[in-house]
mmCIF file of C-alpha atoms in Angstrom:
data_model
loop_
_atom_site.group_PDB
_atom_site.id
_atom_site.type_symbol
_atom_site.label_atom_id
_atom_site.label_comp_id
_atom_site.label_asym_id
_atom_site.label_seq_id
_atom_site.Cartn_x
_atom_site.Cartn_y
_atom_site.Cartn_z
ATOM 1 C CA ASP A 1317 -49.929 55.809 -93.210
ATOM 2 C CA ALA A 1318 -50.417 53.929 -96.468
ATOM 3 C CA GLY A 1319 -51.201 50.274 -96.197
ATOM 4 C CA VAL A 1320 -49.995 47.608 -98.559
ATOM 5 C CA THR A 1321 -50.230 48.732 -102.173
ATOM 6 C CA GLN A 1322 -50.123 46.610 -105.313
ATOM 7 C CA SER A 1323 -49.869 47.404 -108.990
ATOM 8 C CA PRO A 1324 -51.335 47.042 -111.460
ATOM 9 C CA THR A 1325 -54.926 46.492 -110.377
ATOM 10 C CA HIS A 1326 -55.824 44.398 -113.401
ATOM 11 C CA LEU A 1327 -53.758 42.757 -116.093
ATOM 12 C CA ILE A 1328 -54.580 40.742 -119.188
ATOM 13 C CA LYS A 1329 -51.945 38.540 -120.815
ATOM 14 C CA THR A 1330 -51.854 35.705 -123.314
ATOM 15 C CA ARG A 1331 -50.507 32.221 -122.842
ATOM 16 C CA GLY A 1332 -46.730 31.983 -122.938
ATOM 17 C CA GLN A 1333 -46.153 35.596 -121.966
ATOM 18 C CA GLN A 1334 -44.388 36.808 -118.858
ATOM 19 C CA VAL A 1335 -45.794 39.102 -116.177
ATOM 20 C CA THR A 1336 -44.436 41.175 -113.301
ATOM 21 C CA LEU A 1337 -46.568 42.233 -110.350
ATOM 22 C CA ARG A 1338 -45.453 44.767 -107.759
ATOM 23 C CA CYS A 1339 -46.037 45.259 -104.064
ATOM 24 C CA SER A 1340 -45.112 47.980 -101.595
ATOM 25 C CA PRO A 1341 -45.341 46.900 -97.972
ATOM 26 C CA LYS A 1342 -46.913 48.787 -95.123
ATOM 27 C CA SER A 1343 -44.576 51.312 -93.546
ATOM 28 C CA GLY A 1344 -42.274 49.637 -91.040
ATOM 29 C CA HIS A 1345 -42.728 46.154 -92.472
ATOM 30 C CA ASP A 1346 -39.780 44.206 -93.832
ATOM 31 C CA THR A 1347 -41.343 40.903 -94.883
ATOM 32 C CA VAL A 1348 -43.459 40.320 -97.973
ATOM 33 C CA SER A 1349 -45.503 37.218 -98.729
ATOM 34 C CA TRP A 1350 -47.302 36.435 -101.985
ATOM 35 C CA TYR A 1351 -50.486 34.405 -102.357
ATOM 36 C CA GLN A 1352 -52.484 33.174 -105.346
ATOM 37 C CA GLN A 1353 -56.269 33.169 -105.027
ATOM 38 C CA ALA A 1354 -58.057 31.320 -107.796
ATOM 39 C CA LEU A 1355 -61.729 32.105 -108.347
ATOM 40 C CA GLY A 1356 -63.852 30.592 -105.598
ATOM 41 C CA GLN A 1357 -60.853 29.348 -103.649
ATOM 42 C CA GLY A 1358 -58.840 30.438 -100.652
ATOM 43 C CA PRO A 1359 -55.426 32.059 -101.088
ATOM 44 C CA GLN A 1360 -52.490 29.703 -101.614
ATOM 45 C CA PHE A 1361 -49.022 30.630 -100.330
ATOM 46 C CA ILE A 1362 -46.480 31.170 -103.116
ATOM 47 C CA PHE A 1363 -43.388 32.449 -101.296
ATOM 48 C CA GLN A 1364 -42.087 34.886 -98.728
ATOM 49 C CA TYR A 1365 -39.219 37.391 -98.916
ATOM 50 C CA TYR A 1366 -37.179 38.758 -96.047
ATOM 51 C CA GLU A 1367 -33.895 40.670 -96.220
ATOM 52 C CA GLU A 1368 -34.013 40.409 -100.018
ATOM 53 C CA GLU A 1369 -34.010 36.617 -99.966
ATOM 54 C CA GLU A 1370 -36.682 33.997 -100.468
ATOM 55 C CA ARG A 1371 -37.245 32.616 -96.995
ATOM 56 C CA GLN A 1372 -40.029 30.115 -97.664
ATOM 57 C CA ARG A 1373 -41.749 28.701 -100.708
ATOM 58 C CA GLY A 1374 -45.056 26.970 -101.242
ATOM 59 C CA ASN A 1375 -45.890 24.328 -103.799
ATOM 60 C CA PHE A 1376 -45.491 26.439 -106.948
ATOM 61 C CA PRO A 1377 -43.310 25.718 -110.001
ATOM 62 C CA ASP A 1378 -40.114 27.572 -110.804
ATOM 63 C CA ARG A 1379 -42.038 29.680 -113.342
ATOM 64 C CA PHE A 1380 -42.975 31.713 -110.294
ATOM 65 C CA SER A 1381 -40.100 33.818 -109.042
ATOM 66 C CA GLY A 1382 -39.707 36.929 -106.997
ATOM 67 C CA HIS A 1383 -37.482 39.639 -105.780
ATOM 68 C CA GLN A 1384 -37.291 41.978 -102.828
ATOM 69 C CA PHE A 1385 -35.578 45.347 -103.040
ATOM 70 C CA PRO A 1386 -33.619 47.203 -100.345
ATOM 71 C CA ASN A 1387 -36.679 49.362 -99.626
ATOM 72 C CA TYR A 1388 -38.596 46.098 -98.880
ATOM 73 C CA SER A 1389 -40.868 46.391 -101.906
ATOM 74 C CA SER A 1390 -41.265 43.210 -103.896
ATOM 75 C CA GLU A 1391 -42.012 41.823 -107.337
ATOM 76 C CA LEU A 1392 -43.638 38.589 -108.384
ATOM 77 C CA ASN A 1393 -42.686 37.290 -111.822
ATOM 78 C CA VAL A 1394 -44.494 34.543 -113.668
ATOM 79 C CA ASN A 1395 -42.992 33.117 -116.872
ATOM 80 C CA ALA A 1396 -44.616 31.069 -119.613
ATOM 81 C CA LEU A 1397 -48.117 31.941 -118.472
ATOM 82 C CA LEU A 1398 -50.772 29.235 -118.491
ATOM 83 C CA LEU A 1399 -54.537 29.661 -118.496
ATOM 84 C CA GLY A 1400 -54.519 28.256 -114.967
ATOM 85 C CA ASP A 1401 -52.421 31.164 -113.735
ATOM 86 C CA SER A 1402 -55.502 33.385 -113.988
ATOM 87 C CA ALA A 1403 -56.169 34.475 -110.410
ATOM 88 C CA LEU A 1404 -56.076 37.293 -107.884
ATOM 89 C CA TYR A 1405 -52.520 37.706 -106.620
ATOM 90 C CA LEU A 1406 -52.313 39.026 -103.096
ATOM 91 C CA CYS A 1407 -49.340 40.540 -101.372
ATOM 92 C CA ALA A 1408 -49.104 40.629 -97.585
ATOM 93 C CA SER A 1409 -46.564 42.433 -95.459
ATOM 94 C CA SER A 1410 -45.442 41.899 -91.897
ATOM 95 C CA THR A 1411 -42.449 42.356 -89.665
ATOM 96 C CA GLY A 1412 -39.739 39.729 -89.505
ATOM 97 C CA THR A 1413 -40.842 37.729 -86.508
ATOM 98 C CA ALA A 1414 -43.138 34.780 -86.875
ATOM 99 C CA TYR A 1415 -45.878 36.070 -84.616
ATOM 100 C CA ASN A 1416 -46.821 39.334 -86.251
ATOM 101 C CA GLU A 1417 -49.962 39.910 -88.281
ATOM 102 C CA GLN A 1418 -49.837 39.917 -92.063
ATOM 103 C CA PHE A 1419 -51.571 42.878 -93.716
ATOM 104 C CA PHE A 1420 -52.943 42.274 -97.197
ATOM 105 C CA GLY A 1421 -53.051 44.509 -100.220
ATOM 106 C CA PRO A 1422 -56.063 44.732 -102.556
ATOM 107 C CA GLY A 1423 -54.511 42.340 -105.043
ATOM 108 C CA THR A 1424 -53.774 42.235 -108.760
ATOM 109 C CA ARG A 1425 -56.312 40.458 -110.934
ATOM 110 C CA LEU A 1426 -54.439 38.552 -113.677
ATOM 111 C CA THR A 1427 -56.353 37.132 -116.624
ATOM 112 C CA VAL A 1428 -54.546 34.829 -119.039
ATOM 113 C CA LEU A 1429 -56.225 34.330 -122.413
ATOM 114 C CA GLY B 132 -49.083 19.438 -93.637
ATOM 115 C CA ASN B 133 -51.268 22.189 -92.277
ATOM 116 C CA SER B 134 -54.763 22.508 -93.690
ATOM 117 C CA VAL B 135 -58.085 24.175 -92.995
ATOM 118 C CA THR B 136 -61.533 22.887 -93.901
ATOM 119 C CA GLN B 137 -64.604 25.102 -94.077
ATOM 120 C CA MET B 138 -68.194 24.000 -94.459
ATOM 121 C CA GLU B 139 -69.337 23.729 -98.050
ATOM 122 C CA GLY B 140 -71.439 26.252 -99.894
ATOM 123 C CA PRO B 141 -72.614 29.832 -99.566
ATOM 124 C CA VAL B 142 -74.655 30.993 -96.613
ATOM 125 C CA THR B 143 -77.777 33.045 -97.199
ATOM 126 C CA LEU B 144 -79.685 34.447 -94.275
ATOM 127 C CA SER B 145 -81.984 37.274 -93.264
ATOM 128 C CA GLU B 146 -80.918 40.394 -91.433
ATOM 129 C CA GLU B 147 -80.704 39.897 -87.641
ATOM 130 C CA ALA B 148 -80.363 36.122 -88.027
ATOM 131 C CA PHE B 149 -77.678 34.093 -86.226
ATOM 132 C CA LEU B 150 -74.617 33.201 -88.272
ATOM 133 C CA THR B 151 -72.355 30.192 -87.817
ATOM 134 C CA ILE B 152 -69.555 29.181 -90.182
ATOM 135 C CA ASN B 153 -67.746 25.970 -89.326
ATOM 136 C CA CYS B 154 -63.982 25.637 -89.527
ATOM 137 C CA THR B 155 -61.776 22.699 -88.610
ATOM 138 C CA TYR B 156 -58.036 22.396 -88.980
ATOM 139 C CA THR B 157 -55.169 19.937 -89.178
ATOM 140 C CA ALA B 158 -51.792 21.108 -87.971
ATOM 141 C CA THR B 159 -48.630 20.086 -86.224
ATOM 142 C CA GLY B 160 -47.805 21.957 -83.075
ATOM 143 C CA TYR B 161 -49.925 24.821 -81.818
ATOM 144 C CA PRO B 162 -50.875 27.136 -84.668
ATOM 145 C CA SER B 163 -52.522 30.517 -84.382
ATOM 146 C CA LEU B 164 -55.989 30.679 -85.911
ATOM 147 C CA PHE B 165 -57.627 33.503 -87.826
ATOM 148 C CA TRP B 166 -60.775 34.597 -89.568
ATOM 149 C CA TYR B 167 -60.346 36.942 -92.527
ATOM 150 C CA VAL B 168 -63.099 38.759 -94.401
ATOM 151 C CA GLN B 169 -63.036 39.790 -98.053
ATOM 152 C CA TYR B 170 -65.515 42.378 -99.267
ATOM 153 C CA PRO B 171 -66.272 42.571 -103.013
ATOM 154 C CA GLY B 172 -63.327 43.946 -104.970
ATOM 155 C CA GLU B 173 -61.101 44.212 -101.932
ATOM 156 C CA GLY B 174 -58.223 42.319 -100.333
ATOM 157 C CA LEU B 175 -58.360 40.338 -97.128
ATOM 158 C CA GLN B 176 -58.959 41.998 -93.784
ATOM 159 C CA LEU B 177 -58.222 40.338 -90.478
ATOM 160 C CA LEU B 178 -61.493 39.913 -88.586
ATOM 161 C CA LEU B 179 -60.297 38.151 -85.445
ATOM 162 C CA LYS B 180 -57.645 35.793 -84.152
ATOM 163 C CA ALA B 181 -56.749 33.389 -81.352
ATOM 164 C CA THR B 182 -53.247 32.270 -80.538
ATOM 165 C CA LYS B 183 -53.757 29.435 -78.044
ATOM 166 C CA ALA B 184 -56.283 26.851 -76.969
ATOM 167 C CA ASP B 185 -59.469 28.184 -75.343
ATOM 168 C CA ASP B 186 -58.742 31.741 -76.488
ATOM 169 C CA LYS B 187 -61.780 33.588 -77.821
ATOM 170 C CA GLY B 188 -61.242 36.086 -80.588
ATOM 171 C CA SER B 189 -63.867 38.771 -81.081
ATOM 172 C CA ASN B 190 -64.440 41.814 -83.268
ATOM 173 C CA LYS B 191 -67.447 43.703 -84.654
ATOM 174 C CA GLY B 192 -69.858 41.299 -82.962
ATOM 175 C CA PHE B 193 -68.147 38.212 -84.409
ATOM 176 C CA GLU B 194 -66.644 35.582 -82.115
ATOM 177 C CA ALA B 195 -64.656 32.366 -82.479
ATOM 178 C CA THR B 196 -63.149 30.085 -79.833
ATOM 179 C CA TYR B 197 -59.981 28.037 -80.362
ATOM 180 C CA ARG B 198 -61.013 24.455 -79.505
ATOM 181 C CA LYS B 199 -57.962 22.212 -79.453
ATOM 182 C CA GLU B 200 -59.924 19.097 -78.460
ATOM 183 C CA THR B 201 -62.130 19.322 -81.557
ATOM 184 C CA THR B 202 -59.542 21.166 -83.729
ATOM 185 C CA SER B 203 -62.175 23.763 -84.540
ATOM 186 C CA PHE B 204 -62.515 27.535 -84.758
ATOM 187 C CA HIS B 205 -66.134 28.191 -85.701
ATOM 188 C CA LEU B 206 -67.209 31.766 -86.455
ATOM 189 C CA GLU B 207 -70.431 33.116 -84.942
ATOM 190 C CA LYS B 208 -72.405 36.332 -84.913
ATOM 191 C CA GLY B 209 -75.634 36.795 -83.054
ATOM 192 C CA SER B 210 -77.381 39.286 -85.356
ATOM 193 C CA VAL B 211 -76.061 39.862 -88.871
ATOM 194 C CA GLN B 212 -76.500 42.998 -90.933
ATOM 195 C CA VAL B 213 -76.596 43.506 -94.688
ATOM 196 C CA SER B 214 -73.134 45.065 -94.395
ATOM 197 C CA ASP B 215 -71.773 41.683 -93.202
ATOM 198 C CA SER B 216 -72.240 40.283 -96.703
ATOM 199 C CA ALA B 217 -68.764 39.152 -97.753
ATOM 200 C CA VAL B 218 -66.569 36.076 -98.122
ATOM 201 C CA TYR B 219 -65.148 34.702 -94.872
ATOM 202 C CA PHE B 220 -61.923 32.683 -94.722
ATOM 203 C CA CYS B 221 -60.634 30.612 -91.855
ATOM 204 C CA ALA B 222 -56.843 30.369 -91.691
ATOM 205 C CA LEU B 223 -54.044 29.027 -89.567
ATOM 206 C CA ARG B 224 -50.488 30.233 -89.247
ATOM 207 C CA GLY B 225 -47.711 27.713 -89.092
ATOM 208 C CA ASN B 226 -44.047 28.283 -90.028
ATOM 209 C CA ASN B 227 -44.830 31.958 -90.570
ATOM 210 C CA ARG B 228 -47.134 31.231 -93.496
ATOM 211 C CA LEU B 229 -50.908 31.251 -93.636
ATOM 212 C CA ALA B 230 -52.970 28.296 -94.811
ATOM 213 C CA PHE B 231 -56.532 29.203 -95.781
ATOM 214 C CA GLY B 232 -59.794 27.379 -96.145
ATOM 215 C CA LYS B 233 -61.804 27.755 -99.356
ATOM 216 C CA GLY B 234 -63.994 30.470 -97.904
ATOM 217 C CA ASN B 235 -67.738 30.879 -97.448
ATOM 218 C CA GLN B 236 -69.761 33.548 -99.163
ATOM 219 C CA VAL B 237 -72.276 35.077 -96.786
ATOM 220 C CA VAL B 238 -75.255 36.915 -98.238
ATOM 221 C CA VAL B 239 -77.503 38.806 -95.823
ATOM 222 C CA ILE B 240 -80.921 39.704 -97.171
ATOM 223 C CA PRO B 241 -82.756 42.753 -95.799
#
C-alpha cells in the first residue's frame, strides 16, 4: 500500500512565477491538508480539502490556492511567487473525521530565486 | 488561537544518555497532542500521541505524558541511540488541523 506521494521532489522558480505541487493521498483517505515548512521552522497549516472543497484555511494569502479531484488527489498552486515562499511543502492525508491521524508525504522542496 | 512552544536550540548528547525535550501548549478545549519526528530528507512521521489528560503516549522507547495542569507534553527517552538523530516536533490538533512547534534538532554522538 503506497503512502502519501508528492511531486515533484524539488522545484526551482523565479520571483513572480506560478507553481503547482501535487499530492496523492494514502489509499482509503479522502482528506488532504497542505503545510508550509520554512527552513528551521515547524510546519504551518495552509488549507485542507475534503469532498473537493476547501474545508479550512490557515493564515495564508489568496496567492495560495488549491484543488481536490474526484480521486481525492490534490494540487497546491502558488501565484506571484515571492522569495519568502521558499520552503518544504508537505501534504498530509487522513479520513474525513476529526479524530483520525494525518499521514505525511515526503514533501516538495520549492526554491524561489 | 492554538499554539505550541518548544524549548530553544538543538540538543546534542552522547549515545545512551537521557533525552528530554520540553513542550508546552496553549489551546481552547481539549486538544490531542503529538510528537512527530523528521529524519533528514524525509517527511514527518508520527512518533506518539495522547488524546486526553494523563494519557501517556509511547513508542520506540520514547514517552510523553499529557499534563493538563501544566499544559505540557514533554518527550523523554531513557537511552538514546545514534539512529535517534532527527528533528522532533511537538504538535496539537484542534479543529482538525495540526499546530506545530518550531522543532528541536537532536544530534546523538557515538
